[in-house]
Amino acid sequence: APAGRRPPTTTIPSTGPSTCPAGPSPSTPTTPPWRSSPPRGNPPGRIEVTRWFRGTVAIGSDPKVTWTMDGDRLVLREKCSGIVADCAAKHRIEVPRGVSVKVEEKDGSVRARGFRDALSIRTTDGSVHVTDSSGPLELRTGDGSVRAEVSSRTVRTHSGDGSVRLELGAVPDLVDSRSGDGSLTIGLPRASYRVDTSTGDGGEDVSVPRDDSSSHVVTARTGDGNLTVRTVN
């Protein structure tokens, strides 16, 4: 831009929610500005995606978000590039019951609730929080905390750098929880458990009843952080 003149700025105001029904043959991806429509619930057999997005780019292409279906995989993308760019996007995805779900996120937090079937969440950089779920869980993050208040019988969690906190409302068959650098806390219903724990550099407190012949197995590992396994009721 000439000296003394500010470069043009493209601003996409915060919009939403914008609801996109995800089906086997999606329409052309929507680009801003969007028509807002309130969520209307999730019809049986359909996936509903509601998204919010805002972005500002001083020099570069307009910011946008897109979605595509690849078989049974829903792909959500945000594009924000330029010399001065500031964008943020949030998606809410509603799936029908009876569907196992796998979520992969590179840079952002993930929250999930209400799952009765298998749920797997992996994020490179961001927290994971799951509530009100009873299906098998696998939760992993490279850099971020993991929290779960669930009644799942099988729970596997891993955080490379972040705390892990689990509160279980039903006696689990298997809990396998690990943290490379962060505290680890597991709250369990009253029962006897076969417990295997270790911490590289941190305190360890196991107060649940222990029985090496129990079919309820709890494994907890932390490299650097306090480890707690306790009874919650």
PDB file of C-alpha atoms in Angstrom:
ATOM      1  CA  ALA A   1       0.000   0.000   0.000  1.00  0.00           C
ATOM      2  CA  PRO A   2       1.251   3.589  -0.682  1.00  0.00           C
ATOM      3  CA  ALA A   3       2.995   5.318   2.197  1.00  0.00           C
ATOM      4  CA  GLY A   4       0.578   6.832   4.688  1.00  0.00           C
ATOM      5  CA  ARG A   5      -2.367   4.745   3.501  1.00  0.00           C
ATOM      6  CA  ARG A   6      -3.644   1.777   5.487  1.00  0.00           C
ATOM      7  CA  PRO A   7      -4.086  -1.480   3.555  1.00  0.00           C
ATOM      8  CA  PRO A   8      -7.667  -2.568   2.874  1.00  0.00           C
ATOM      9  CA  THR A   9      -9.153  -4.862   5.491  1.00  0.00           C
ATOM     10  CA  THR A  10     -11.676  -7.629   4.916  1.00  0.00           C
ATOM     11  CA  THR A  11     -13.848  -8.265   7.942  1.00  0.00           C
ATOM     12  CA  ILE A  12     -16.345 -11.082   8.285  1.00  0.00           C
ATOM     13  CA  PRO A  13     -18.497 -10.253  11.322  1.00  0.00           C
ATOM     14  CA  SER A  14     -19.401 -12.881  13.849  1.00  0.00           C
ATOM     15  CA  THR A  15     -22.320 -14.842  12.402  1.00  0.00           C
ATOM     16  CA  GLY A  16     -24.391 -17.741  13.518  1.00  0.00           C
ATOM     17  CA  PRO A  17     -25.661 -20.029  14.184  1.00  0.00           C
ATOM     18  CA  SER A  18     -25.728 -21.266  10.585  1.00  0.00           C
ATOM     19  CA  THR A  19     -27.064 -24.801  10.283  1.00  0.00           C
ATOM     20  CA  CYS A  20     -25.844 -27.141   7.565  1.00  0.00           C
ATOM     21  CA  PRO A  21     -27.476 -30.589   7.297  1.00  0.00           C
ATOM     22  CA  ALA A  22     -24.645 -33.009   6.540  1.00  0.00           C
ATOM     23  CA  GLY A  23     -25.759 -35.775   4.203  1.00  0.00           C
ATOM     24  CA  PRO A  24     -24.160 -38.103   1.672  1.00  0.00           C
ATOM     25  CA  SER A  25     -24.395 -35.472  -1.090  1.00  0.00           C
ATOM     26  CA  PRO A  26     -23.665 -32.045   0.418  1.00  0.00           C
ATOM     27  CA  SER A  27     -24.458 -28.858  -1.390  1.00  0.00           C
ATOM     28  CA  THR A  28     -21.813 -26.311  -2.300  1.00  0.00           C
ATOM     29  CA  PRO A  29     -20.015 -25.211   0.894  1.00  0.00           C
ATOM     30  CA  THR A  30     -21.446 -22.032   2.358  1.00  0.00           C
ATOM     31  CA  THR A  31     -19.182 -18.970   2.477  1.00  0.00           C
ATOM     32  CA  PRO A  32     -19.799 -15.747   4.429  1.00  0.00           C
ATOM     33  CA  PRO A  33     -22.077 -13.928   4.696  1.00  0.00           C
ATOM     34  CA  TRP A  34     -24.396 -16.692   5.893  1.00  0.00           C
ATOM     35  CA  ARG A  35     -28.089 -16.780   6.503  1.00  0.00           C
ATOM     36  CA  SER A  36     -28.593 -17.545  10.172  1.00  0.00           C
ATOM     37  CA  SER A  37     -31.056 -20.219  11.190  1.00  0.00           C
ATOM     38  CA  PRO A  38     -31.695 -21.554  14.693  1.00  0.00           C
ATOM     39  CA  PRO A  39     -31.061 -25.235  15.421  1.00  0.00           C
ATOM     40  CA  ARG A  40     -34.260 -27.256  15.027  1.00  0.00           C
ATOM     41  CA  GLY A  41     -33.212 -30.531  16.628  1.00  0.00           C
ATOM     42  CA  ASN A  42     -31.708 -33.525  14.883  1.00  0.00           C
ATOM     43  CA  PRO A  43     -33.958 -35.593  12.591  1.00  0.00           C
ATOM     44  CA  PRO A  44     -33.367 -39.371  12.863  1.00  0.00           C
ATOM     45  CA  GLY A  45     -30.444 -40.545  10.741  1.00  0.00           C
ATOM     46  CA  ARG A  46     -29.123 -37.049  10.047  1.00  0.00           C
ATOM     47  CA  ILE A  47     -26.115 -35.093  11.224  1.00  0.00           C
ATOM     48  CA  GLU A  48     -26.644 -31.407  11.998  1.00  0.00           C
ATOM     49  CA  VAL A  49     -23.704 -29.001  11.950  1.00  0.00           C
ATOM     50  CA  THR A  50     -24.156 -25.534  13.431  1.00  0.00           C
ATOM     51  CA  ARG A  51     -21.229 -23.148  13.038  1.00  0.00           C
ATOM     52  CA  TRP A  52     -20.135 -19.732  14.217  1.00  0.00           C
ATOM     53  CA  PHE A  53     -17.316 -17.838  12.505  1.00  0.00           C
ATOM     54  CA  ARG A  54     -15.641 -14.455  12.546  1.00  0.00           C
ATOM     55  CA  GLY A  55     -12.543 -13.268  10.725  1.00  0.00           C
ATOM     56  CA  THR A  56     -10.466 -10.238   9.818  1.00  0.00           C
ATOM     57  CA  VAL A  57      -7.762 -10.175   7.130  1.00  0.00           C
ATOM     58  CA  ALA A  58      -5.772  -7.027   6.298  1.00  0.00           C
ATOM     59  CA  ILE A  59      -3.859  -8.367   3.288  1.00  0.00           C
ATOM     60  CA  GLY A  60      -4.816 -11.716   1.791  1.00  0.00           C
ATOM     61  CA  SER A  61      -7.788 -13.774   0.670  1.00  0.00           C
ATOM     62  CA  ASP A  62     -11.140 -13.616   2.426  1.00  0.00           C
ATOM     63  CA  PRO A  63     -11.456 -15.985   5.398  1.00  0.00           C
ATOM     64  CA  LYS A  64     -13.920 -18.831   5.059  1.00  0.00           C
ATOM     65  CA  VAL A  65     -15.024 -22.151   6.497  1.00  0.00           C
ATOM     66  CA  THR A  66     -16.044 -25.200   4.474  1.00  0.00           C
ATOM     67  CA  TRP A  67     -17.483 -28.640   5.074  1.00  0.00           C
ATOM     68  CA  THR A  68     -17.441 -31.797   2.967  1.00  0.00           C
ATOM     69  CA  MET A  69     -18.577 -35.409   3.305  1.00  0.00           C
ATOM     70  CA  ASP A  70     -16.133 -38.174   2.356  1.00  0.00           C
ATOM     71  CA  GLY A  71     -18.004 -41.444   2.783  1.00  0.00           C
ATOM     72  CA  ASP A  72     -18.934 -41.520   6.469  1.00  0.00           C
ATOM     73  CA  ARG A  73     -16.377 -38.822   7.325  1.00  0.00           C
ATOM     74  CA  LEU A  74     -17.411 -35.199   7.886  1.00  0.00           C
ATOM     75  CA  VAL A  75     -14.516 -32.768   7.295  1.00  0.00           C
ATOM     76  CA  LEU A  76     -14.712 -29.204   8.657  1.00  0.00           C
ATOM     77  CA  ARG A  77     -12.057 -26.681   7.645  1.00  0.00           C
ATOM     78  CA  GLU A  78     -11.251 -23.062   8.415  1.00  0.00           C
ATOM     79  CA  LYS A  79      -9.101 -21.015   6.031  1.00  0.00           C
ATOM     80  CA  CYS A  80      -7.579 -17.798   7.320  1.00  0.00           C
ATOM     81  CA  SER A  81      -4.387 -16.552   5.677  1.00  0.00           C
ATOM     82  CA  GLY A  82      -2.798 -13.167   5.177  1.00  0.00           C
ATOM     83  CA  ILE A  83      -0.230 -10.760   6.543  1.00  0.00           C
ATOM     84  CA  VAL A  84      -2.567  -9.673   9.348  1.00  0.00           C
ATOM     85  CA  ALA A  85      -5.254 -12.285  10.000  1.00  0.00           C
ATOM     86  CA  ASP A  86      -7.481 -13.021  12.980  1.00  0.00           C
ATOM     87  CA  CYS A  87     -10.122 -15.726  12.687  1.00  0.00           C
ATOM     88  CA  ALA A  88     -12.101 -17.937  15.032  1.00  0.00           C
ATOM     89  CA  ALA A  89     -14.586 -20.716  14.348  1.00  0.00           C
ATOM     90  CA  LYS A  90     -16.788 -22.958  16.465  1.00  0.00           C
ATOM     91  CA  HIS A  91     -18.828 -25.955  15.344  1.00  0.00           C
ATOM     92  CA  ARG A  92     -21.609 -27.844  17.069  1.00  0.00           C
ATOM     93  CA  ILE A  93     -22.232 -31.300  15.617  1.00  0.00           C
ATOM     94  CA  GLU A  94     -25.334 -33.295  16.527  1.00  0.00           C
ATOM     95  CA  VAL A  95     -25.398 -36.980  15.591  1.00  0.00           C
ATOM     96  CA  PRO A  96     -28.187 -39.560  15.907  1.00  0.00           C
ATOM     97  CA  ARG A  97     -28.061 -42.156  18.641  1.00  0.00           C
ATOM     98  CA  GLY A  98     -26.591 -45.525  17.740  1.00  0.00           C
ATOM     99  CA  VAL A  99     -23.624 -43.977  15.904  1.00  0.00           C
ATOM    100  CA  SER A 100     -20.014 -44.455  16.999  1.00  0.00           C
ATOM    101  CA  VAL A 101     -18.081 -41.198  16.644  1.00  0.00           C
ATOM    102  CA  LYS A 102     -14.400 -40.431  16.089  1.00  0.00           C
ATOM    103  CA  VAL A 103     -13.237 -36.797  16.330  1.00  0.00           C
ATOM    104  CA  GLU A 104      -9.835 -35.543  15.152  1.00  0.00           C
ATOM    105  CA  GLU A 105      -8.918 -31.901  15.863  1.00  0.00           C
ATOM    106  CA  LYS A 106      -5.564 -30.228  15.234  1.00  0.00           C
ATOM    107  CA  ASP A 107      -5.781 -26.946  17.128  1.00  0.00           C
ATOM    108  CA  GLY A 108      -8.787 -26.382  19.346  1.00  0.00           C
ATOM    109  CA  SER A 109     -10.778 -27.755  22.244  1.00  0.00           C
ATOM    110  CA  VAL A 110     -13.465 -30.434  21.975  1.00  0.00           C
ATOM    111  CA  ARG A 111     -16.515 -30.876  24.206  1.00  0.00           C
ATOM    112  CA  ALA A 112     -18.918 -33.805  23.925  1.00  0.00           C
ATOM    113  CA  ARG A 113     -21.968 -34.985  25.832  1.00  0.00           C
ATOM    114  CA  GLY A 114     -24.801 -37.471  25.676  1.00  0.00           C
ATOM    115  CA  PHE A 115     -23.016 -40.386  23.980  1.00  0.00           C
ATOM    116  CA  ARG A 116     -24.199 -43.958  24.583  1.00  0.00           C
ATOM    117  CA  ASP A 117     -21.987 -45.499  21.912  1.00  0.00           C
ATOM    118  CA  ALA A 118     -18.218 -45.535  21.393  1.00  0.00           C
ATOM    119  CA  LEU A 119     -16.569 -42.102  21.312  1.00  0.00           C
ATOM    120  CA  SER A 120     -12.967 -41.371  20.330  1.00  0.00           C
ATOM    121  CA  ILE A 121     -11.514 -37.848  20.506  1.00  0.00           C
ATOM    122  CA  ARG A 122      -7.980 -36.866  19.510  1.00  0.00           C
ATOM    123  CA  THR A 123      -6.629 -33.338  19.458  1.00  0.00           C
ATOM    124  CA  THR A 124      -3.093 -32.127  18.847  1.00  0.00           C
ATOM    125  CA  ASP A 125      -3.346 -28.893  20.829  1.00  0.00           C
ATOM    126  CA  GLY A 126      -6.472 -28.354  22.898  1.00  0.00           C
ATOM    127  CA  SER A 127      -8.497 -29.586  25.838  1.00  0.00           C
ATOM    128  CA  VAL A 128     -11.052 -32.420  25.829  1.00  0.00           C
ATOM    129  CA  HIS A 129     -14.153 -32.477  28.056  1.00  0.00           C
ATOM    130  CA  VAL A 130     -16.810 -35.219  27.975  1.00  0.00           C
ATOM    131  CA  THR A 131     -19.962 -35.386  30.110  1.00  0.00           C
ATOM    132  CA  ASP A 132     -23.179 -37.410  30.398  1.00  0.00           C
ATOM    133  CA  SER A 133     -21.860 -40.370  28.394  1.00  0.00           C
ATOM    134  CA  SER A 134     -21.835 -44.127  28.992  1.00  0.00           C
ATOM    135  CA  GLY A 135     -20.247 -45.624  25.876  1.00  0.00           C
ATOM    136  CA  PRO A 136     -16.589 -46.680  25.601  1.00  0.00           C
ATOM    137  CA  LEU A 137     -14.268 -43.652  25.616  1.00  0.00           C
ATOM    138  CA  GLU A 138     -10.838 -42.994  24.140  1.00  0.00           C
ATOM    139  CA  LEU A 139      -9.607 -39.431  24.751  1.00  0.00           C
ATOM    140  CA  ARG A 140      -6.173 -38.173  23.688  1.00  0.00           C
ATOM    141  CA  THR A 141      -4.520 -34.767  23.491  1.00  0.00           C
ATOM    142  CA  GLY A 142      -0.938 -33.806  22.787  1.00  0.00           C
ATOM    143  CA  ASP A 143      -1.092 -30.543  24.716  1.00  0.00           C
ATOM    144  CA  GLY A 144      -4.126 -29.863  26.871  1.00  0.00           C
ATOM    145  CA  SER A 145      -6.229 -31.123  29.736  1.00  0.00           C
ATOM    146  CA  VAL A 146      -8.633 -34.074  29.694  1.00  0.00           C
ATOM    147  CA  ARG A 147     -11.812 -34.057  31.793  1.00  0.00           C
ATOM    148  CA  ALA A 148     -14.637 -36.570  31.883  1.00  0.00           C
ATOM    149  CA  GLU A 149     -17.718 -36.941  34.084  1.00  0.00           C
ATOM    150  CA  VAL A 150     -19.214 -40.133  32.679  1.00  0.00           C
ATOM    151  CA  SER A 151     -20.626 -43.591  33.449  1.00  0.00           C
ATOM    152  CA  SER A 152     -18.586 -45.466  30.843  1.00  0.00           C
ATOM    153  CA  ARG A 153     -17.416 -49.008  31.557  1.00  0.00           C
ATOM    154  CA  THR A 154     -14.250 -48.579  29.479  1.00  0.00           C
ATOM    155  CA  VAL A 155     -12.196 -45.372  29.598  1.00  0.00           C
ATOM    156  CA  ARG A 156      -8.809 -44.753  28.001  1.00  0.00           C
ATOM    157  CA  THR A 157      -7.188 -41.317  28.230  1.00  0.00           C
ATOM    158  CA  HIS A 158      -3.820 -39.794  27.432  1.00  0.00           C
ATOM    159  CA  SER A 159      -2.423 -36.276  27.716  1.00  0.00           C
ATOM    160  CA  GLY A 160       1.108 -35.495  26.617  1.00  0.00           C
ATOM    161  CA  ASP A 161       1.206 -32.212  28.525  1.00  0.00           C
ATOM    162  CA  GLY A 162      -1.795 -31.467  30.700  1.00  0.00           C
ATOM    163  CA  SER A 163      -3.851 -32.645  33.633  1.00  0.00           C
ATOM    164  CA  VAL A 164      -6.341 -35.519  33.539  1.00  0.00           C
ATOM    165  CA  ARG A 165      -9.439 -35.624  35.751  1.00  0.00           C
ATOM    166  CA  LEU A 166     -11.976 -38.452  35.572  1.00  0.00           C
ATOM    167  CA  GLU A 167     -15.183 -38.786  37.612  1.00  0.00           C
ATOM    168  CA  LEU A 168     -16.996 -42.067  36.976  1.00  0.00           C
ATOM    169  CA  GLY A 169     -20.622 -42.602  37.936  1.00  0.00           C
ATOM    170  CA  ALA A 170     -20.615 -46.383  37.367  1.00  0.00           C
ATOM    171  CA  VAL A 171     -18.132 -49.082  38.352  1.00  0.00           C
ATOM    172  CA  PRO A 172     -15.854 -49.452  35.294  1.00  0.00           C
ATOM    173  CA  ASP A 173     -14.382 -52.626  33.854  1.00  0.00           C
ATOM    174  CA  LEU A 174     -11.261 -50.824  32.637  1.00  0.00           C
ATOM    175  CA  VAL A 175      -9.668 -47.437  33.185  1.00  0.00           C
ATOM    176  CA  ASP A 176      -6.297 -46.738  31.546  1.00  0.00           C
ATOM    177  CA  SER A 177      -5.196 -43.134  32.080  1.00  0.00           C
ATOM    178  CA  ARG A 178      -1.811 -41.536  31.404  1.00  0.00           C
ATOM    179  CA  SER A 179      -0.258 -38.074  31.538  1.00  0.00           C
ATOM    180  CA  GLY A 180       3.254 -37.166  30.460  1.00  0.00           C
ATOM    181  CA  ASP A 181       3.377 -33.893  32.382  1.00  0.00           C
ATOM    182  CA  GLY A 182       0.433 -33.067  34.609  1.00  0.00           C
ATOM    183  CA  SER A 183      -1.620 -34.251  37.541  1.00  0.00           C
ATOM    184  CA  LEU A 184      -3.922 -37.253  37.220  1.00  0.00           C
ATOM    185  CA  THR A 185      -7.061 -37.694  39.333  1.00  0.00           C
ATOM    186  CA  ILE A 186      -9.518 -40.592  39.056  1.00  0.00           C
ATOM    187  CA  GLY A 187     -12.732 -40.689  41.100  1.00  0.00           C
ATOM    188  CA  LEU A 188     -14.429 -44.104  41.264  1.00  0.00           C
ATOM    189  CA  PRO A 189     -17.643 -45.528  42.748  1.00  0.00           C
ATOM    190  CA  ARG A 190     -17.178 -47.632  45.852  1.00  0.00           C
ATOM    191  CA  ALA A 191     -15.927 -51.102  44.859  1.00  0.00           C
ATOM    192  CA  SER A 192     -12.734 -53.140  44.924  1.00  0.00           C
ATOM    193  CA  TYR A 193     -10.274 -52.538  42.100  1.00  0.00           C
ATOM    194  CA  ARG A 194      -7.111 -54.044  40.705  1.00  0.00           C
ATOM    195  CA  VAL A 195      -4.964 -50.909  40.676  1.00  0.00           C
ATOM    196  CA  ASP A 196      -1.627 -50.376  38.938  1.00  0.00           C
ATOM    197  CA  THR A 197      -0.096 -46.907  39.324  1.00  0.00           C
ATOM    198  CA  SER A 198       3.230 -45.161  38.840  1.00  0.00           C
ATOM    199  CA  THR A 199       4.544 -41.603  38.834  1.00  0.00           C
ATOM    200  CA  GLY A 200       7.980 -40.423  37.809  1.00  0.00           C
ATOM    201  CA  ASP A 201       8.087 -37.200  39.819  1.00  0.00           C
ATOM    202  CA  GLY A 202       5.082 -36.525  42.012  1.00  0.00           C
ATOM    203  CA  GLY A 203       3.029 -37.714  44.950  1.00  0.00           C
ATOM    204  CA  GLU A 204       0.777 -40.768  44.820  1.00  0.00           C
ATOM    205  CA  ASP A 205      -2.453 -41.275  46.776  1.00  0.00           C
ATOM    206  CA  VAL A 206      -4.597 -44.371  46.221  1.00  0.00           C
ATOM    207  CA  SER A 207      -7.510 -44.671  48.644  1.00  0.00           C
ATOM    208  CA  VAL A 208      -9.920 -47.038  46.853  1.00  0.00           C
ATOM    209  CA  PRO A 209     -10.242 -50.632  48.126  1.00  0.00           C
ATOM    210  CA  ARG A 210      -7.691 -52.812  46.324  1.00  0.00           C
ATOM    211  CA  ASP A 211      -8.048 -56.429  45.241  1.00  0.00           C
ATOM    212  CA  ASP A 212      -5.528 -58.007  42.878  1.00  0.00           C
ATOM    213  CA  SER A 213      -8.163 -60.524  41.733  1.00  0.00           C
ATOM    214  CA  SER A 214     -10.791 -57.891  40.876  1.00  0.00           C
ATOM    215  CA  SER A 215     -12.205 -57.750  37.348  1.00  0.00           C
ATOM    216  CA  HIS A 216     -12.318 -53.946  37.628  1.00  0.00           C
ATOM    217  CA  VAL A 217      -8.898 -52.785  36.445  1.00  0.00           C
ATOM    218  CA  VAL A 218      -7.435 -49.303  36.890  1.00  0.00           C
ATOM    219  CA  THR A 219      -4.083 -48.321  35.387  1.00  0.00           C
ATOM    220  CA  ALA A 220      -2.751 -44.815  35.993  1.00  0.00           C
ATOM    221  CA  ARG A 221       0.611 -43.362  34.942  1.00  0.00           C
ATOM    222  CA  THR A 222       2.076 -39.878  35.137  1.00  0.00           C
ATOM    223  CA  GLY A 223       5.596 -38.787  34.273  1.00  0.00           C
ATOM    224  CA  ASP A 224       5.606 -35.538  36.236  1.00  0.00           C
ATOM    225  CA  GLY A 225       2.639 -34.773  38.464  1.00  0.00           C
ATOM    226  CA  ASN A 226       0.573 -35.928  41.404  1.00  0.00           C
ATOM    227  CA  LEU A 227      -1.545 -39.053  41.011  1.00  0.00           C
ATOM    228  CA  THR A 228      -4.787 -39.632  42.930  1.00  0.00           C
ATOM    229  CA  VAL A 229      -7.225 -42.558  42.782  1.00  0.00           C
ATOM    230  CA  ARG A 230     -10.109 -42.089  45.207  1.00  0.00           C
ATOM    231  CA  THR A 231     -13.684 -43.069  45.989  1.00  0.00           C
ATOM    232  CA  VAL A 232     -16.351 -40.533  45.019  1.00  0.00           C
ATOM    233  CA  ASN A 233     -19.420 -42.004  46.759  1.00  0.00           C
TER     234      ASN A 233
END
